[in-house]
Amino acid sequence: NNNLEVKKQLLHCIDLTTLKCTDSEESVMKFTEKVNEFVDKYPDLDNVAAICVYPNMAEIVSDTLEADNVKIACVSGGFPSSQTFIEAKVAEVALTAMAGANEIDVVISVGKFFSGFHTEVYDELREIKDACHGAHLKVILESGLLHNTKEIKQASLLAMAAGADFIKTSTGKTERSATLEAAYVMCQAIKEYYEKTGVKVGFKPAGGISTTKEAVEYYTIVRTVLGEEWM
């Protein structure tokens, strides 16, 4: 898979992201303009998949974005720690959807998951899914904090059962983020879930993937475990 065509496809899978405390309307507008200009600068390449910002910047991106087939993704629901009231998470997700987000990324309540409150984590995600109002829900497992592959699989299945459209490895805000091992376990869980339910869930590796070589390795896992249908 280490070839030019795969690398072009991988570029088209990127969520181009700015999640800084210094983000402003002006900086996000300039950030979005880079995506608008991409087609003129690189006519032989497909643009990025999405622009990912904080919820309060979704409307700015929506007003500025002119490029075709680029989604607006937002982190929400108490990102990145998920340590707030469920009412606040649901309200923020609903507001994020109303602001124009096509995709909403939330983190599972890792502390509750570790405490064994899996039903509560599931119920939270169901409420959040309902608040998305049609936007795709990407559920972040924060796999680098999970203790073993059993927990990664449990969290994957729990998120998918709760309605996740994608399961995602990490926020990129922890010391240990995406790993190839976690990606393999998550893709296996997606495959098993699909075989039992017929529901096709996407996979998103994120956090610490900073070279083309690493991106190709993650691509290879998805292609090997899940096959062409997921490409």
Short mmCIF file of C-alpha atoms in Angstrom, two decimals:
data_model
loop_
_atom_site.label_atom_id
_atom_site.label_comp_id
_atom_site.label_asym_id
_atom_site.label_seq_id
_atom_site.Cartn_x
_atom_site.Cartn_y
_atom_site.Cartn_z
CA ASN A 1 0.00 0.00 0.00
CA ASN A 2 3.02 2.30 0.10
CA ASN A 3 2.29 3.98 -3.23
CA LEU A 4 1.20 7.33 -4.61
CA GLU A 5 -2.46 6.46 -5.16
CA VAL A 6 -2.93 5.34 -1.55
CA LYS A 7 -1.20 8.47 -0.28
CA LYS A 8 -3.53 10.62 -2.38
CA GLN A 9 -6.50 8.79 -0.88
CA LEU A 10 -5.12 9.27 2.62
CA LEU A 11 -4.80 13.01 2.07
CA HIS A 12 -8.50 13.01 1.16
CA CYS A 13 -9.28 11.25 4.50
CA ILE A 14 -7.77 13.98 6.68
CA ASP A 15 -9.83 16.08 9.09
CA LEU A 16 -7.86 19.32 8.88
CA THR A 17 -7.99 20.47 12.48
CA THR A 18 -7.45 23.56 14.59
CA LEU A 19 -8.29 23.17 18.27
CA LYS A 20 -6.33 25.89 20.03
CA CYS A 21 -7.33 28.18 22.87
CA THR A 22 -6.03 31.00 20.65
CA ASP A 23 -8.46 30.23 17.79
CA SER A 24 -10.42 33.29 16.72
CA GLU A 25 -12.93 34.12 14.03
CA GLU A 26 -10.13 35.66 11.97
CA SER A 27 -7.74 32.72 12.34
CA VAL A 28 -10.45 30.16 11.53
CA MET A 29 -11.50 32.14 8.45
CA LYS A 30 -7.89 32.10 7.22
CA PHE A 31 -7.66 28.40 8.03
CA THR A 32 -10.79 27.73 5.95
CA GLU A 33 -9.51 29.86 3.07
CA LYS A 34 -6.55 27.45 2.73
CA VAL A 35 -9.05 24.69 2.00
CA ASN A 36 -10.90 26.92 -0.49
CA GLU A 37 -7.61 27.59 -2.32
CA PHE A 38 -6.52 23.94 -2.35
CA VAL A 39 -8.30 23.03 -5.59
CA ASP A 40 -6.48 25.79 -7.49
CA LYS A 41 -3.08 24.95 -6.02
CA TYR A 42 -3.39 21.18 -6.34
CA PRO A 43 -5.90 20.41 -9.11
CA ASP A 44 -4.81 16.76 -9.38
CA LEU A 45 -5.60 16.01 -5.70
CA ASP A 46 -8.86 15.58 -3.83
CA ASN A 47 -9.35 18.03 -0.98
CA VAL A 48 -9.34 17.11 2.70
CA ALA A 49 -12.40 15.31 4.08
CA ALA A 50 -13.36 17.91 6.67
CA ILE A 51 -12.39 20.98 8.64
CA CYS A 52 -12.51 20.26 12.38
CA VAL A 53 -13.00 23.11 14.86
CA TYR A 54 -14.56 23.92 18.21
CA PRO A 55 -18.38 24.25 18.13
CA ASN A 56 -18.43 28.04 18.41
CA MET A 57 -16.45 28.22 15.15
CA ALA A 58 -18.77 26.00 13.08
CA GLU A 59 -20.79 28.91 11.76
CA ILE A 60 -17.63 30.78 10.74
CA VAL A 61 -16.46 27.76 8.75
CA SER A 62 -19.91 27.34 7.22
CA ASP A 63 -19.97 30.98 6.10
CA THR A 64 -16.41 30.87 4.71
CA LEU A 65 -16.18 27.39 3.19
CA GLU A 66 -16.55 27.32 -0.60
CA ALA A 67 -14.79 24.04 -1.44
CA ASP A 68 -16.96 21.16 -2.59
CA ASN A 69 -17.32 17.90 -0.65
CA VAL A 70 -15.60 19.16 2.52
CA LYS A 71 -17.51 18.50 5.73
CA ILE A 72 -17.62 20.59 8.89
CA ALA A 73 -16.59 18.52 11.91
CA CYS A 74 -16.72 19.74 15.50
CA VAL A 75 -15.54 18.37 18.82
CA SER A 76 -18.31 18.63 21.39
CA GLY A 77 -19.92 17.09 24.45
CA GLY A 78 -17.35 18.22 26.99
CA PHE A 79 -14.34 17.53 24.75
CA PRO A 80 -11.62 16.44 25.49
CA SER A 81 -12.23 15.08 29.03
CA SER A 82 -16.01 14.44 28.85
CA GLN A 83 -16.10 15.55 32.49
CA THR A 84 -19.27 17.56 32.71
CA PHE A 85 -23.01 17.09 33.24
CA ILE A 86 -24.83 14.95 30.68
CA GLU A 87 -27.32 17.81 30.27
CA ALA A 88 -24.43 20.08 29.28
CA LYS A 89 -23.08 17.49 26.83
CA VAL A 90 -26.46 17.03 25.16
CA ALA A 91 -27.08 20.78 24.95
CA GLU A 92 -23.65 21.44 23.46
CA VAL A 93 -24.06 18.68 20.88
CA ALA A 94 -27.50 19.99 19.87
CA LEU A 95 -26.14 23.53 19.52
CA THR A 96 -23.20 22.19 17.51
CA ALA A 97 -25.55 20.47 15.07
CA MET A 98 -27.66 23.62 14.78
CA ALA A 99 -24.51 25.65 14.01
CA GLY A 100 -23.93 23.57 10.88
CA ALA A 101 -21.69 20.68 11.88
CA ASN A 102 -21.96 17.62 9.63
CA GLU A 103 -19.89 15.49 12.00
CA ILE A 104 -19.66 15.65 15.78
CA ASP A 105 -16.80 14.10 17.76
CA VAL A 106 -17.37 13.23 21.42
CA VAL A 107 -15.36 11.31 24.02
CA ILE A 108 -16.77 8.44 26.08
CA SER A 109 -16.90 8.98 29.85
CA VAL A 110 -13.66 7.08 30.47
CA GLY A 111 -13.90 7.39 34.26
CA LYS A 112 -17.38 5.85 34.28
CA PHE A 113 -16.20 3.13 31.91
CA PHE A 114 -13.33 2.25 34.27
CA SER A 115 -15.76 2.17 37.19
CA GLY A 116 -17.85 -0.43 35.41
CA PHE A 117 -20.81 1.86 34.72
CA HIS A 118 -21.08 0.66 31.12
CA THR A 119 -24.86 1.04 30.98
CA GLU A 120 -24.54 4.67 32.05
CA VAL A 121 -21.91 5.31 29.36
CA TYR A 122 -24.21 3.68 26.79
CA ASP A 123 -27.19 5.76 27.91
CA GLU A 124 -25.15 8.97 27.68
CA LEU A 125 -24.08 8.15 24.14
CA ARG A 126 -27.66 7.36 23.13
CA GLU A 127 -28.80 10.78 24.37
CA ILE A 128 -25.91 12.43 22.55
CA LYS A 129 -26.72 10.54 19.35
CA ASP A 130 -30.31 11.79 19.49
CA ALA A 131 -29.03 15.35 19.95
CA CYS A 132 -26.94 15.14 16.75
CA HIS A 133 -30.09 15.68 14.62
CA GLY A 134 -28.70 13.77 11.64
CA ALA A 135 -25.04 14.78 11.94
CA HIS A 136 -22.61 11.86 11.97
CA LEU A 137 -21.45 10.91 15.46
CA LYS A 138 -17.79 9.99 15.89
CA VAL A 139 -17.19 8.44 19.32
CA ILE A 140 -13.65 8.76 20.67
CA LEU A 141 -12.57 5.88 22.91
CA GLU A 142 -9.33 7.51 24.09
CA SER A 143 -7.73 4.13 23.45
CA GLY A 144 -4.33 5.21 24.79
CA LEU A 145 -5.84 5.43 28.28
CA LEU A 146 -7.59 2.05 28.15
CA HIS A 147 -5.70 -0.67 29.99
CA ASN A 148 -5.78 -3.57 27.54
CA THR A 149 -7.24 -4.89 24.30
CA LYS A 150 -10.29 -6.31 26.11
CA GLU A 151 -11.28 -2.81 27.25
CA ILE A 152 -10.69 -1.41 23.76
CA LYS A 153 -13.02 -4.02 22.30
CA GLN A 154 -15.64 -3.48 25.02
CA ALA A 155 -15.60 0.28 24.47
CA SER A 156 -15.81 -0.20 20.69
CA LEU A 157 -18.86 -2.45 20.90
CA LEU A 158 -20.52 -0.20 23.47
CA ALA A 159 -20.07 2.88 21.27
CA MET A 160 -21.36 1.13 18.16
CA ALA A 161 -24.39 -0.27 19.99
CA ALA A 162 -25.17 3.26 21.20
CA GLY A 163 -25.30 4.53 17.61
CA ALA A 164 -21.79 5.69 16.69
CA ASP A 165 -21.34 6.27 12.97
CA PHE A 166 -17.57 6.12 13.46
CA ILE A 167 -15.38 4.95 16.31
CA LYS A 168 -12.21 6.96 16.77
CA THR A 169 -9.04 6.15 18.67
CA SER A 170 -8.04 9.35 20.40
CA THR A 171 -8.38 13.07 21.01
CA GLY A 172 -4.67 13.69 20.49
CA LYS A 173 -4.71 15.44 23.87
CA THR A 174 -3.24 12.54 25.90
CA GLU A 175 0.34 11.34 26.21
CA ARG A 176 -0.48 8.05 24.44
CA SER A 177 -2.78 8.37 21.46
CA ALA A 178 -3.47 6.08 18.50
CA THR A 179 -1.60 2.77 18.24
CA LEU A 180 -1.62 0.11 15.55
CA GLU A 181 -2.68 -2.45 18.15
CA ALA A 182 -5.75 -0.39 19.13
CA ALA A 183 -6.60 0.14 15.46
CA TYR A 184 -6.48 -3.60 14.81
CA VAL A 185 -8.74 -4.39 17.78
CA MET A 186 -11.22 -1.65 16.84
CA CYS A 187 -11.40 -2.80 13.21
CA GLN A 188 -11.96 -6.39 14.33
CA ALA A 189 -14.80 -5.15 16.57
CA ILE A 190 -16.31 -3.23 13.62
CA LYS A 191 -16.14 -6.38 11.49
CA GLU A 192 -17.82 -8.54 14.15
CA TYR A 193 -20.50 -5.91 14.79
CA TYR A 194 -21.25 -5.67 11.06
CA GLU A 195 -21.48 -9.47 10.72
CA LYS A 196 -24.00 -9.64 13.58
CA THR A 197 -26.09 -6.53 12.87
CA GLY A 198 -25.53 -5.48 9.26
CA VAL A 199 -24.65 -1.98 10.55
CA LYS A 200 -21.54 -0.57 8.90
CA VAL A 201 -19.51 1.67 11.24
CA GLY A 202 -16.50 3.71 10.14
CA PHE A 203 -13.07 3.87 11.75
CA LYS A 204 -10.97 6.96 12.41
CA PRO A 205 -7.41 6.81 13.73
CA ALA A 206 -6.31 10.09 15.29
CA GLY A 207 -3.61 11.48 17.54
CA GLY A 208 0.12 11.14 17.00
CA ILE A 209 -0.10 10.08 13.35
CA SER A 210 2.36 12.54 11.89
CA THR A 211 4.13 10.79 8.99
CA THR A 212 3.03 9.34 5.67
CA LYS A 213 4.51 5.98 6.67
CA GLU A 214 2.33 5.84 9.80
CA ALA A 215 -0.78 6.80 7.81
CA VAL A 216 -0.11 3.99 5.33
CA GLU A 217 0.25 1.50 8.21
CA TYR A 218 -3.18 2.43 9.59
CA TYR A 219 -4.65 2.24 6.09
CA THR A 220 -3.19 -1.25 5.72
CA ILE A 221 -4.87 -2.43 8.92
CA VAL A 222 -8.28 -1.13 7.79
CA ARG A 223 -7.91 -2.61 4.32
CA THR A 224 -6.70 -5.97 5.63
CA VAL A 225 -9.29 -6.41 8.38
CA LEU A 226 -12.33 -4.71 6.85
CA GLY A 227 -11.64 -4.92 3.13
CA GLU A 228 -12.35 -2.78 0.09
CA GLU A 229 -15.88 -1.89 1.19
CA TRP A 230 -14.47 0.30 3.97
CA MET A 231 -11.98 2.10 1.73
#
